[in-house]
Amino acid sequence: MFLNQHTLFIGLLFFSPWEPICFTWSHILMDTPLQSCILTMTSHNFQHILSWKLNSSATMPAHYTVSYTAMSDDEEWKAVESCTNITKSSCNMTDIYENSETYLSQVTGFNGKEKLVECMHTFFPMTDILDPPEVSLYGFKDAVNITVYYPASLSQIKNKEKELFSAVVIKVLSSNKFNEGLTVEMDDKENVTTTIDSLILNSNYCVSAQWESQISKPETQSPLKCIVLSSSQESGSEDITAISFAACFISFPIIILVILLKKTGYICRKQTHSPKALDFPPVIPGPLQLPYVKITRAEIIYKTKKKKIFNDSDDKSDSDCESTEKVENDYTMNGFTCRSQIQDSTLCLKGYNSTDLDPNELESPEVDPPLADTDNATSYELKIGADKSRVCQMWSHLSEGSTFSSRSEDCFNFNVNLSTVFMGDRGDDQESEEDAAQILLPVQEDTISLVDSEGTELKHITHATCVKTPLFHFPSKEYLCSENASSDESVTSESDMDLGDGYIRR
Amino acid sequence: MTSWTLLPVSLMLLCSSILGSLGCDLTQALLEDFSLLHQMSTFSLGPCWKDRASFNFPKEVMEGCQLQRENGTVIVHDMLQQIFSIFTLNATSAAWNQTQLIQLLTGLDQQLEQLERCVMQDVEWEEPSLGSEHPSLALKNYFQRISKYLQDKEYSHCAWEIVRVEMRKIFLFMSKLTRKLRD
């Protein structure tokens, strides 16, 4: 075959011109078929994008170059500057095209310097722009308002090209065979509204729009928008009025009801605050206490004198005392009822301000050392028996100078000089408040024997003596002392004491 | 009695002038012609890229003469007349849709008659001044180049396609012109 081609070549040299032979020869030996491609031009928002796709999956070109020419231009291909030696398969050619011209676009694919792909495409922008104008409808009574919106993308193209998109044709179609075409001139960058009146009520009207300079085809026309003109359509404004009236008629009664409920206090109750003068602090019932009077609880410390008469077993007899409570004239008198000898211990008598105190809460006699080892011993008498519920007080050591020392805020230790005080029995209910506030302390100097734990009386003063001391003010409900003078077993002392009133006086 | 006979005559003249002025807006008609030109051929222009030719349409001259309504109407009339003459040649492309071609020619004829009525009412031709090209002369030269091109290409299919594409552009120009004249 190669020999035949050479033979043919030699023969043609003699019988044919040289240049066409060379061209043909080079074509036979060196021409390779170029791949074709599918070119697609998409025009949206007045932007023209050329894209391509290879038909075969042969050798892919490394890069592409896009060139163009106009049909009414006899010049050579012009390369698109932004689409030279590109790797992507698309090119924006908006700035190159004039909408009234017809163009040829050529895409050439290279792999190095070797041309692999070449394809061509014709494009007439004016007929390929498929973005119709956007419209809206508003109907009232027997008229329709049509609004054509100016596309924002139109402002991006050349002013010269905008002239082809300066007018919109509106087609009005109706079911009653009413057809009308309107031409609306678009103002620069503004929406335009036109009105069609004298329409028939209860009829359906549809509107479609397209650019005037574009060829009429489905792709260049906007979607149909329809409206039915009815007699009740008089408003929109009437509907709004009806809705507003309904809202008022419903909301007004609700508001009135809420106000009434609030006024009557069913809802949103306000806490009424009483005047501050009527605000009383939580006060425990009792006598009125003046703020300048310092009320303290008196605590009489019971002190037992160590005597031989006391048995050893009595050393622990402190617990035999029991506290009692007596309510007289709204006051509570508390005391201790001791069933056995009291040793030389200190009993603290405490006064309580409340009648509701549980007598069991009274402290048991505390064993304290004698406050003072004075010359005057303390003698005291304790209780007699169960049938005589007399309460006796216990006293601490008495000293010449009656002194008391406070062991704590609520407890006072009294050192009373018996020679200076009175003694008495306060078991009557007729005691006054003032009397009840007195401390009755033994004044006898004589040694007083005590009742032993077995209840055997001794020849001693069995009554309690009380002494008035102005230093203390005990609440009247405190029971200070009582006497058992009514007991026959009480032995009066040989001393000169008057027991008429239950007091032992000297 | 004379007044009674003169009244309908005057009314007829008034109505004809009004109708005539209204009939001078050919924007829609021109766009319909444009649509027919676009649709009557479905062949690709790719194979005809070698037959491309530049006819040098005198756009600048046309745009300069748009200031007056009467001159614009005359220009459109002249252009339609030339186009009509080209497409009525017997050697038009057989590949075209003949129905649409006939519709195009019929529409051109009606538009010419309509424009003739408009031109006869108001036209006052200015005498061409030295040194300036009259629009009609520029248009005449333009259409002579097209006729010669077709003759040189022997009225080939691609030559007719190139001419069809050129005419499509001309109709768009005329529609822009008439739109401006009606505003």
XYZ file of C-alpha atoms in Angstrom:
689
model
C 0.000 0.000 0.000
C 2.811 2.329 0.813
C 4.379 1.664 -2.640
C 1.098 2.461 -4.318
C 0.817 5.765 -2.518
C 4.274 6.726 -3.620
C 3.444 5.791 -7.176
C 0.359 7.899 -7.036
C 2.307 10.781 -5.611
C 4.830 10.709 -8.433
C 2.161 10.592 -11.016
C 0.331 13.524 -9.558
C 3.477 15.593 -9.623
C 3.383 15.601 -13.380
C -0.311 15.995 -13.922
C -1.615 18.187 -11.052
C -0.693 21.467 -9.286
C 1.699 21.091 -6.415
C -0.129 22.798 -3.596
C -3.369 20.866 -3.661
C -1.353 17.654 -3.833
C 0.634 18.640 -0.819
C -2.486 19.567 1.039
C -4.155 16.303 0.146
C -1.050 14.302 0.973
C -0.624 15.895 4.306
C -4.228 15.316 5.015
C -3.946 11.630 4.211
C -0.841 11.098 6.243
C -1.235 13.442 9.146
C -4.924 14.390 9.609
C -6.562 12.819 12.599
C -10.264 12.866 13.063
C -11.377 15.490 15.532
C -13.774 14.643 18.238
C -17.081 16.363 18.226
C -18.936 17.743 21.192
C -22.334 18.987 22.140
C -22.511 22.726 22.670
C -25.298 24.245 24.705
C -26.050 27.906 25.256
C -28.124 28.795 28.274
C -29.450 32.289 28.680
C -30.892 33.174 32.038
C -31.033 36.536 33.692
C -29.644 37.947 30.444
C -26.398 36.023 30.943
C -25.200 33.764 28.123
C -23.259 30.719 29.282
C -21.793 28.380 26.681
C -21.114 24.849 27.901
C -19.939 21.728 26.080
C -19.757 18.012 26.534
C -17.730 15.499 24.598
C -19.536 12.864 22.642
C -16.960 10.137 23.119
C -14.838 9.136 26.033
C -11.661 9.167 24.071
C -8.613 11.176 25.016
C -9.705 14.118 27.071
C -8.232 17.443 26.061
C -6.146 19.143 28.680
C -7.556 22.603 27.942
C -10.024 24.402 25.741
C -10.171 27.633 23.793
C -13.396 29.354 22.815
C -13.590 31.614 19.788
C -16.442 33.376 18.050
C -17.453 35.314 14.979
C -20.598 37.069 13.727
C -22.452 35.894 10.651
C -22.463 39.412 9.297
C -18.710 39.700 9.842
C -16.242 38.291 7.393
C -13.310 38.502 9.782
C -11.499 35.541 11.241
C -12.343 33.837 14.517
C -11.845 35.901 17.580
C -10.745 34.195 20.763
C -12.621 34.930 23.965
C -10.015 36.322 26.318
C -11.551 34.876 29.470
C -11.985 31.451 27.872
C -8.534 30.757 26.399
C -6.703 27.626 27.515
C -9.243 26.866 30.212
C -9.834 23.508 31.850
C -13.511 23.961 32.684
C -16.204 23.141 30.172
C -18.106 26.422 30.194
C -17.651 30.032 29.183
C -19.607 33.212 29.913
C -20.007 35.178 26.709
C -22.466 37.844 27.816
C -20.174 40.801 27.186
C -19.348 39.672 23.648
C -22.766 39.204 22.224
C -25.081 41.773 20.762
C -28.616 40.585 21.048
C -29.564 41.376 17.439
C -26.558 39.619 15.912
C -26.147 35.957 15.044
C -22.926 34.380 16.244
C -20.841 31.340 15.604
C -19.060 29.890 18.629
C -16.239 27.414 18.251
C -14.709 25.312 20.980
C -11.346 23.744 20.353
C -9.829 21.192 22.721
C -6.046 20.771 22.879
C -3.720 18.310 24.458
C -0.537 20.245 24.313
C -0.392 21.511 20.776
C -2.435 18.702 19.340
C -6.019 19.527 18.527
C -8.330 16.851 19.739
C -11.778 18.428 19.831
C -13.464 20.970 17.622
C -17.114 21.815 17.648
C -19.203 24.765 16.527
C -22.428 26.322 17.585
C -24.675 29.079 16.229
C -26.363 31.358 18.610
C -28.907 34.129 18.179
C -29.309 35.714 21.624
C -32.545 37.487 20.870
C -34.435 34.272 20.347
C -32.644 32.241 22.987
C -33.269 34.446 26.016
C -35.871 32.482 27.934
C -36.528 34.779 30.863
C -39.959 36.305 30.439
C -40.939 39.240 32.620
C -42.663 38.611 35.939
C -46.212 39.874 36.462
C -48.768 39.976 39.256
C -52.537 40.485 39.341
C -54.870 42.317 41.655
C -58.579 42.470 40.984
C -61.192 44.822 42.370
C -64.724 45.400 41.223
C -64.739 45.172 37.435
C -61.065 46.018 36.890
C -57.733 44.265 37.109
C -54.395 45.790 38.021
C -51.422 44.200 36.291
C -47.937 44.873 37.607
C -44.856 44.085 35.512
C -41.660 43.826 37.488
C -38.411 45.163 36.100
C -35.788 42.377 36.163
C -32.795 43.284 38.224
C -30.447 41.349 35.943
C -31.441 43.546 32.999
C -29.602 46.463 34.507
C -26.321 44.566 34.195
C -26.225 44.417 30.377
C -25.139 47.136 28.028
C -27.416 50.101 27.640
C -27.488 49.523 23.913
C -28.939 46.072 24.412
C -31.530 47.260 26.888
C -33.420 48.880 24.019
C -34.593 45.499 22.857
C -36.191 44.900 26.270
C -37.933 48.207 26.761
C -41.472 46.999 26.126
C -43.606 44.135 27.396
C -46.620 42.665 25.653
C -49.386 41.527 28.002
C -51.970 39.109 26.723
C -55.275 38.968 28.582
C -57.359 35.873 28.079
C -60.802 35.264 29.479
C -63.371 32.531 29.468
C -65.868 34.778 27.720
C -63.639 35.082 24.677
C -62.316 38.445 25.703
C -58.761 38.747 24.415
C -56.705 41.823 24.614
C -53.091 42.616 24.091
C -51.409 45.431 25.916
C -48.016 46.901 25.320
C -46.384 48.319 28.403
C -43.318 50.472 28.177
C -40.894 49.588 30.919
C -39.323 52.483 32.742
C -35.727 52.134 33.660
C -35.415 50.083 36.827
C -39.029 50.589 37.841
C -42.055 48.381 38.020
C -45.019 49.336 35.864
C -48.676 48.874 36.713
C -51.503 49.061 34.224
C -55.238 48.721 34.704
C -57.808 46.943 32.585
C -61.329 47.980 33.455
C -64.861 47.443 32.225
C -64.514 43.750 32.757
C -67.329 41.342 33.346
C -67.967 40.207 36.874
C -67.913 36.534 37.800
C -65.516 35.863 34.952
C -62.083 34.314 34.936
C -59.270 36.384 33.473
C -55.740 35.111 32.805
C -52.671 37.174 31.993
C -49.364 36.297 30.339
C -46.447 38.560 29.451
C -43.404 38.476 27.193
C -40.819 40.846 25.870
C -42.105 42.653 22.824
C -39.006 42.010 20.680
C -38.950 38.310 21.391
C -40.534 35.704 19.207
C -43.745 34.434 20.687
C -43.292 30.886 21.878
C -44.095 29.068 25.124
C -40.595 29.438 26.461
C -40.601 33.217 26.124
C -44.012 33.772 27.785
C -44.553 34.030 31.510
C -46.775 31.463 33.208
C -50.487 32.271 33.125
C -51.839 34.055 36.173
C -55.578 34.061 36.578
C -58.136 35.853 38.713
C -61.893 35.645 39.058
C -63.754 38.903 39.378
C -66.672 38.473 41.710
C -69.025 40.941 43.255
C -67.741 40.117 46.737
C -64.291 41.023 45.714
C -64.932 44.641 46.321
C -62.753 44.020 48.718
C -60.094 43.181 49.848
C -60.891 46.322 51.696
C -64.330 45.071 52.658
C -62.918 41.804 53.866
C -60.474 43.669 55.949
C -63.257 45.791 57.355
C -65.338 42.750 58.239
C -62.419 41.063 59.889
C -61.616 44.135 61.901
C -65.199 44.489 63.072
C -65.327 40.858 64.079
C -62.111 41.219 65.989
C -63.443 44.231 67.838
C -66.710 42.546 68.759
C -64.909 39.548 70.102
C -62.043 41.211 71.872
C -64.050 44.008 73.471
C -66.228 41.772 75.653
C -63.193 39.743 76.649
C -61.379 42.850 77.783
C -64.380 44.020 79.811
C -64.678 40.616 81.455
C -61.040 40.613 82.428
C -61.349 44.083 83.920
C -64.390 43.041 85.967
C -62.681 39.969 87.288
C -59.710 42.000 88.250
C -61.805 44.564 90.024
C -63.702 41.955 91.980
C -60.508 40.280 92.991
C -60.992 36.966 91.293
C -57.780 37.452 89.435
C -54.632 39.326 90.089
C -55.348 39.777 93.741
C -53.203 42.307 95.401
C -51.989 41.682 98.838
C -53.460 44.365 100.971
C -51.098 45.552 103.532
C -52.465 46.672 106.839
C -51.096 49.770 108.426
C -47.862 49.283 110.209
C -49.475 50.364 113.434
C -51.618 47.243 113.344
C -48.673 44.982 112.865
C -48.062 43.355 116.142
C -45.009 41.283 116.707
C -45.541 37.750 117.809
C -46.029 38.327 121.486
C -46.323 35.672 124.075
C -49.385 36.434 126.200
C -48.356 37.994 129.413
C -48.137 41.196 131.296
C -47.215 44.245 129.454
C -43.554 44.667 129.644
C -42.089 48.061 129.487
C -39.049 48.249 127.310
C -37.039 49.898 129.984
C -37.690 47.153 132.441
C -35.249 44.425 132.210
C -36.804 41.139 132.848
C -34.543 38.401 133.872
C -35.168 35.010 135.052
C -34.312 34.391 138.566
C -32.626 31.263 139.386
C -32.401 30.345 142.975
C -29.577 28.061 143.543
C -30.332 25.436 146.020
C -27.488 24.775 148.308
C -27.512 21.941 150.729
C -25.545 22.072 153.824
C -23.665 19.030 154.661
C -25.114 17.614 157.862
C -24.593 14.503 159.719
C -28.189 13.824 159.687
C -27.976 13.166 156.068
C -27.533 9.641 155.132
C -25.130 8.679 152.485
C -27.930 7.509 150.493
C -29.240 10.952 150.409
C -26.331 12.220 148.543
C -28.069 11.356 145.519
C -31.353 12.543 146.505
C -31.323 15.567 144.433
C -33.364 13.851 141.943
C -36.124 13.268 144.449
C -37.262 16.792 144.095
C -39.943 17.363 141.678
C -41.094 20.586 140.266
C -44.633 21.603 140.579
C -46.651 24.232 138.952
C -49.469 26.200 140.367
C -51.562 28.610 138.471
C -53.023 31.469 140.474
C -54.537 34.548 139.105
C -53.144 33.991 135.668
C -49.750 33.405 137.101
C -47.938 30.266 137.312
C -46.031 29.456 140.401
C -43.398 26.954 140.028
C -41.521 25.275 142.711
C -39.954 22.135 143.801
C -41.364 19.444 145.944
C -38.667 17.478 147.495
C -39.462 14.196 149.034
C -36.181 13.650 150.623
C -33.409 15.384 152.304
C -31.619 17.833 150.352
C -28.019 17.659 150.715
C -25.742 20.416 150.793
C -26.314 21.334 147.272
C -27.475 24.352 145.551
C -30.887 24.357 144.107
C -31.578 26.815 141.503
C -35.119 27.965 141.448
C -36.106 29.265 138.211
C -39.026 31.335 137.345
C -40.860 30.793 134.149
C -42.760 33.397 132.270
C -45.121 31.187 130.476
C -47.898 29.116 131.781
C -47.571 26.716 129.018
C -44.242 25.554 130.070
C -44.080 21.995 130.890
C -43.192 21.640 134.466
C -41.242 18.624 133.543
C -38.983 20.841 131.700
C -37.845 22.388 134.899
C -34.341 21.765 135.606
C -33.426 19.361 138.186
C -31.651 20.800 141.052
C -28.173 21.533 140.190
C -25.473 20.556 142.462
C -23.302 23.522 142.918
C -20.761 24.218 145.486
C -21.857 26.692 148.037
C -21.398 30.125 146.883
C -20.012 31.252 150.117
C -19.112 29.503 153.163
C -20.576 31.948 155.512
C -21.207 31.928 159.110
C -24.847 31.693 158.758
C -25.833 28.395 157.559
C -28.788 28.030 155.510
C -31.623 26.163 156.981
C -34.625 25.224 155.142
C -37.556 23.122 155.314
C -38.744 20.791 152.700
C -41.839 19.225 152.022
C -43.833 17.073 154.038
C -45.745 14.537 152.176
C -47.809 13.763 149.186
C -51.047 14.992 150.650
C -49.607 18.304 151.270
C -48.539 19.567 148.085
C -46.643 22.344 149.364
C -43.759 23.641 147.612
C -40.778 24.779 149.359
C -38.034 26.846 148.211
C -34.523 26.151 148.818
C -32.109 28.720 149.721
C -28.571 29.166 149.285
C -26.174 30.145 151.871
C -27.015 33.289 153.600
C -24.372 35.668 154.430
C -24.326 38.779 156.319
C -24.457 40.769 153.287
C -26.963 39.411 151.095
C -25.418 39.140 147.855
C -26.203 37.374 144.748
C -24.135 36.518 141.968
C -25.236 35.714 138.600
C -24.037 32.600 137.177
C -25.623 33.268 133.923
C -28.074 35.617 132.416
C -30.989 33.665 133.593
C -29.770 32.367 136.855
C -28.918 34.179 139.951
C -27.369 32.796 143.070
C -28.648 34.385 146.182
C -26.654 34.688 149.325
C -29.111 35.956 151.801
C -28.479 36.905 155.368
C -31.234 35.274 157.245
C -31.014 37.759 160.014
C -32.063 40.460 157.749
C -34.946 38.869 156.021
C -38.348 37.549 156.750
C -39.598 34.119 156.271
C -43.055 33.022 155.525
C -45.360 30.413 154.097
C -47.000 31.370 150.912
C -49.247 28.522 150.236
C -52.467 30.586 150.063
C -54.131 31.516 146.884
C -54.798 34.956 148.085
C -51.371 36.065 147.505
C -51.113 39.181 145.577
C -48.899 39.758 142.756
C -46.672 41.871 144.773
C -46.337 39.331 147.419
C -45.699 36.697 144.921
C -42.853 38.687 143.684
C -41.071 38.505 146.935
C -38.337 36.161 147.733
C -38.969 34.374 150.897
C -35.852 33.257 152.551
C -35.279 31.622 155.858
C -34.124 33.990 158.522
C -33.784 31.768 161.465
C -30.420 31.247 162.596
C -31.178 28.064 164.278
C -30.155 24.970 162.686
C -32.972 23.424 161.003
C -33.176 19.819 160.674
C -34.425 18.419 157.547
C -36.746 15.711 156.655
C -34.904 12.708 155.789
C -35.630 10.668 152.791
C -38.098 8.612 154.633
C -40.260 11.558 155.365
C -39.596 11.562 159.052
C -40.007 14.918 160.342
C -37.547 16.448 162.555
C -37.991 19.020 165.074
C -37.267 21.773 162.911
C -39.028 24.396 161.199
C -40.932 22.737 158.546
C -42.161 25.762 156.994
C -40.397 27.760 154.564
C -39.512 31.191 155.340
C -39.487 33.921 152.874
C -37.731 37.149 152.765
C -38.631 40.123 150.848
C -35.928 41.487 148.753
C -36.468 44.571 146.777
C -33.650 43.793 144.480
C -35.542 41.422 142.329
C -38.647 41.624 140.430
C -39.922 38.366 139.521
C -42.823 37.909 137.256
C -45.854 37.201 139.151
C -46.181 33.873 137.621
C -43.096 32.791 139.317
C -43.682 30.938 142.331
C -41.171 31.796 144.882
C -42.047 29.980 147.886
C -44.825 28.475 149.782
C -45.126 27.208 153.235
C -46.538 24.247 154.874
C -47.560 25.949 157.939
C -50.831 24.224 157.815
C -49.183 21.055 158.657
C -49.516 20.014 162.217
C -46.247 18.551 161.994
C -44.699 21.778 161.333
C -42.825 22.689 164.296
C -42.557 26.169 165.060
C -39.458 27.389 166.472
C -39.121 28.641 169.869
C -38.207 31.891 168.435
C -40.437 34.734 168.488
C -42.088 34.506 165.164
C -45.447 35.459 164.113
C -47.109 32.958 161.962
C -50.379 34.624 161.631
C -50.069 35.511 158.075
C -47.948 32.651 157.236
C -44.860 34.697 157.626
C -42.295 34.178 160.153
C -41.249 37.488 161.304
C -38.866 38.533 163.825
C -77.396 72.763 2.240
C -73.751 73.242 1.463
C -72.945 73.042 5.100
C -74.726 69.718 5.364
C -72.679 68.195 2.530
C -69.428 69.580 3.737
C -69.933 68.173 7.196
C -69.607 64.467 6.369
C -66.701 65.128 4.042
C -64.828 66.919 6.715
C -65.606 64.149 9.140
C -64.293 61.574 6.713
C -61.102 63.459 6.214
C -60.694 63.839 9.932
C -61.251 60.174 10.544
C -58.941 59.070 7.777
C -56.184 61.275 9.057
C -56.640 59.887 12.557
C -56.749 56.352 11.342
C -53.849 56.966 9.113
C -51.773 58.357 11.933
C -52.700 55.439 14.096
C -51.779 53.021 11.253
C -48.266 54.332 11.018
C -47.156 52.337 14.058
C -45.798 49.123 12.539
C -43.893 47.835 15.571
C -46.050 44.812 16.047
C -46.188 44.092 12.336
C -42.440 44.280 12.036
C -41.992 41.925 14.923
C -44.313 39.488 13.275
C -42.166 39.647 10.157
C -39.165 39.045 12.269
C -40.791 35.973 13.797
C -41.589 34.558 10.351
C -38.037 35.069 9.161
C -36.723 33.234 12.173
C -39.062 30.287 11.904
C -39.113 29.597 8.160
C -35.629 28.002 8.196
C -34.537 25.217 10.502
C -31.136 24.452 8.990
C -27.968 24.970 10.975
C -25.760 27.856 10.036
C -22.580 25.979 10.941
C -21.791 24.706 7.445
C -22.297 28.203 6.029
C -19.701 29.914 8.203
C -17.372 30.169 5.233
C -19.961 32.173 3.285
C -20.099 34.888 5.881
C -20.205 38.415 4.465
C -20.294 41.881 5.878
C -22.874 44.105 4.156
C -22.108 47.174 6.274
C -25.557 48.290 7.230
C -25.522 52.109 7.580
C -26.658 52.090 11.181
C -25.144 55.401 12.116
C -26.893 57.115 9.231
C -30.198 55.575 10.175
C -29.875 56.533 13.826
C -29.047 60.094 12.874
C -32.297 60.442 10.938
C -34.578 59.298 13.751
C -35.158 62.720 15.133
C -38.169 63.400 12.981
C -41.143 61.146 12.770
C -41.655 61.718 9.065
C -38.111 60.755 8.127
C -38.286 57.654 10.218
C -41.459 56.541 8.497
C -39.874 57.082 5.108
C -36.834 55.087 6.112
C -38.944 52.177 7.235
C -40.951 52.360 4.049
C -37.850 52.250 1.895
C -36.359 49.355 3.801
C -39.511 47.317 3.554
C -39.668 47.998 -0.115
C -36.148 46.693 -0.694
C -36.682 43.608 1.435
C -39.817 42.837 -0.415
C -37.947 43.088 -3.706
C -35.234 40.657 -2.555
C -37.588 38.007 -1.300
C -39.700 38.150 -4.412
C -36.809 36.928 -6.546
C -37.559 33.613 -8.098
C -34.343 32.025 -6.843
C -35.175 31.946 -3.134
C -34.033 28.941 -1.173
C -36.153 25.878 -1.652
C -35.269 24.701 1.827
C -37.324 27.387 3.402
C -40.893 26.952 4.633
C -42.787 28.298 1.682
C -45.976 28.984 3.631
C -44.217 31.180 6.066
C -42.374 32.850 3.205
C -45.696 33.736 1.550
C -47.051 35.034 4.825
C -43.985 37.180 5.125
C -44.424 38.637 1.667
C -48.145 39.272 2.241
C -47.433 41.062 5.462
C -44.751 43.152 3.815
C -47.203 44.207 1.138
C -49.807 45.302 3.655
C -47.284 47.192 5.678
C -46.045 49.014 2.612
C -49.543 50.139 1.779
C -50.046 51.285 5.307
C -46.846 53.217 5.340
C -47.595 54.749 1.970
C -50.661 56.303 3.438
C -48.590 57.673 6.288
C -45.885 58.977 3.989
C -48.313 60.692 1.650
C -49.767 62.705 4.536
C -46.715 64.214 6.135
C -43.562 63.550 4.245
C -41.404 66.463 3.212
C -38.268 65.197 1.664
C -35.209 67.241 2.244
C -32.842 67.615 -0.572
C -29.602 65.854 0.129
C -26.859 68.285 1.015
C -23.372 67.977 -0.286
C -21.071 65.999 1.906
C -23.789 64.123 3.728
C -25.302 60.877 2.736
C -29.044 60.765 2.433
C -30.528 57.894 4.287
C -32.351 56.649 1.232
C -29.129 56.604 -0.756
C -27.324 54.708 1.981
C -30.124 52.212 2.126
C -30.084 51.842 -1.644
C -26.378 51.061 -1.663
C -26.793 48.631 1.183
C -29.423 46.549 -0.570
C -27.428 46.615 -3.801
C -24.537 44.934 -1.984
C -26.891 42.204 -0.776
C -28.227 41.588 -4.283
C -24.719 41.374 -5.680
C -23.691 38.948 -2.956
C -26.557 36.646 -3.817
C -25.676 36.885 -7.440
C -22.027 36.076 -6.796
C -22.915 33.124 -4.567
C -25.324 31.996 -7.253
C -28.168 32.103 -4.908
C -26.815 29.157 -2.923
C -28.513 27.900 0.179
C -25.832 29.231 2.493
C -25.951 32.612 0.708
C -29.662 32.835 1.280
C -29.127 31.835 4.915
C -26.609 34.622 5.311
C -29.116 37.063 3.758
C -31.938 35.753 5.931
C -29.877 36.298 9.061
C -29.042 39.826 7.882
C -32.704 40.627 7.281
C -33.582 39.350 10.732
C -31.221 41.938 12.187
C -32.736 44.649 10.006
C -36.247 43.953 11.200
C -35.105 44.258 14.831
C -33.590 47.600 13.981
C -36.793 48.789 12.321
C -38.887 47.710 15.313
C -36.685 49.733 17.615
C -37.031 52.681 15.244
C -40.810 52.562 15.077
C -41.044 52.123 18.879
C -39.110 55.305 19.283
C -41.300 57.089 16.748
C -44.516 56.180 18.542
C -43.223 57.441 21.900
